[in-house]
């Protein structure tokens, strides 16, 4: 069964319909209504790289919908340390579960796993490649704030070279006709093959090293962490570490409804002074991971989300 490896696996219509499902699932994610749509289903969580939000929100999504989760757990205590190949691990977990969420340091690993598995694979990040389930929650958050995905002006800032979240997100936003501003140090520019692909899809992209100058007319500012773990050379990292730091005082000229997003974890890209402003949306965004992943799990498992879900009131 096909899973979700890159945003190419979903059409714009499918994206919108999954976001609609996610919206209706809000009372379930908030614990006000119990709706065991995934009772009897098991998700396999295979995280070969650190993860807090992606792993936990998949687990929360599954459990809120009455399903269950088995975890690979810490790679260091699994058979991976005995030399088990990814192919063998997938073959086995495939038999234990109905669907697999996977994160792996190697670009292309999710596709490799999908080729080896019968159950759908949800790519929770493959090296510096893609992170489509993050994109679904990012799109949900943007639509929640602006009521649309069409024609917005979005700044993507920070590590555009190694940041898989912005690789998947820029692709999706281009397909919805957004204007993109890529703000990064020269060393961390969006890879040429991605820019070329976006151009093929009719992208409207500006590249700059300067972040603050574009904030005034942006609808979304999407900050990212410099992906230290992907640098081969520590000195290179030191050169770009701390390249962008957003402080509340930088937001004075911003549009009222501009939102600041971040996939988290943040290091020093967003000063805590921003947290209390009307623009900060990153913690809401992290919560939205639960509804977006609920909707994705249902879709890929072939379970229809009801058109009307009663809100059970206070949990
Ligand atoms: C991101 C990732 O793993 O790519 N985190 C996440 O899934 N929320 C971003 C990051 O690690 O910087």
mmCIF file of N, CA and C in Angstrom, residues 48 79-80 82-91 112:
data_model
loop_
_atom_site.group_PDB
_atom_site.id
_atom_site.type_symbol
_atom_site.label_atom_id
_atom_site.label_comp_id
_atom_site.label_asym_id
_atom_site.label_seq_id
_atom_site.Cartn_x
_atom_site.Cartn_y
_atom_site.Cartn_z
ATOM 1 N N UNK A 48 15.217 6.155 13.815
ATOM 2 C CA UNK A 48 16.659 5.888 13.857
ATOM 3 C C UNK A 48 17.438 7.168 14.139
ATOM 4 N N UNK A 79 18.221 -4.400 17.671
ATOM 5 C CA UNK A 79 19.119 -5.284 16.912
ATOM 6 C C UNK A 79 19.941 -4.535 15.865
ATOM 7 N N UNK A 80 19.622 -3.225 15.669
ATOM 8 C CA UNK A 80 20.404 -2.430 14.719
ATOM 9 C C UNK A 80 21.885 -2.472 15.113
ATOM 10 N N UNK A 82 23.421 -4.859 16.378
ATOM 11 C CA UNK A 82 24.013 -6.171 16.041
ATOM 12 C C UNK A 82 24.290 -6.276 14.546
ATOM 13 N N UNK A 83 23.942 -5.221 13.821
ATOM 14 C CA UNK A 83 24.239 -5.205 12.393
ATOM 15 C C UNK A 83 23.035 -5.514 11.521
ATOM 16 N N UNK A 84 21.843 -5.500 12.088
ATOM 17 C CA UNK A 84 20.663 -5.776 11.264
ATOM 18 C C UNK A 84 20.491 -4.678 10.216
ATOM 19 N N UNK A 85 20.180 -5.093 8.986
ATOM 20 C CA UNK A 85 20.002 -4.094 7.920
ATOM 21 C C UNK A 85 18.616 -3.466 8.029
ATOM 22 N N UNK A 86 18.474 -2.293 7.409
ATOM 23 C CA UNK A 86 17.172 -1.626 7.389
ATOM 24 C C UNK A 86 16.155 -2.526 6.690
ATOM 25 N N UNK A 87 16.591 -3.201 5.642
ATOM 26 C CA UNK A 87 15.709 -4.078 4.875
ATOM 27 C C UNK A 87 15.104 -5.161 5.780
ATOM 28 N N UNK A 88 15.964 -5.790 6.586
ATOM 29 C CA UNK A 88 15.474 -6.858 7.464
ATOM 30 C C UNK A 88 14.556 -6.303 8.550
ATOM 31 N N UNK A 89 14.931 -5.149 9.120
ATOM 32 C CA UNK A 89 14.090 -4.558 10.170
ATOM 33 C C UNK A 89 12.697 -4.280 9.609
ATOM 34 N N UNK A 90 12.658 -3.713 8.413
ATOM 35 C CA UNK A 90 11.373 -3.366 7.804
ATOM 36 C C UNK A 90 10.555 -4.630 7.513
ATOM 37 N N UNK A 91 11.211 -5.656 6.978
ATOM 38 C CA UNK A 91 10.518 -6.915 6.676
ATOM 39 C C UNK A 91 9.785 -7.441 7.895
ATOM 40 N N UNK A 112 13.226 3.597 0.215
ATOM 41 C CA UNK A 112 13.800 2.251 0.270
ATOM 42 C C UNK A 112 12.920 1.350 1.139
#
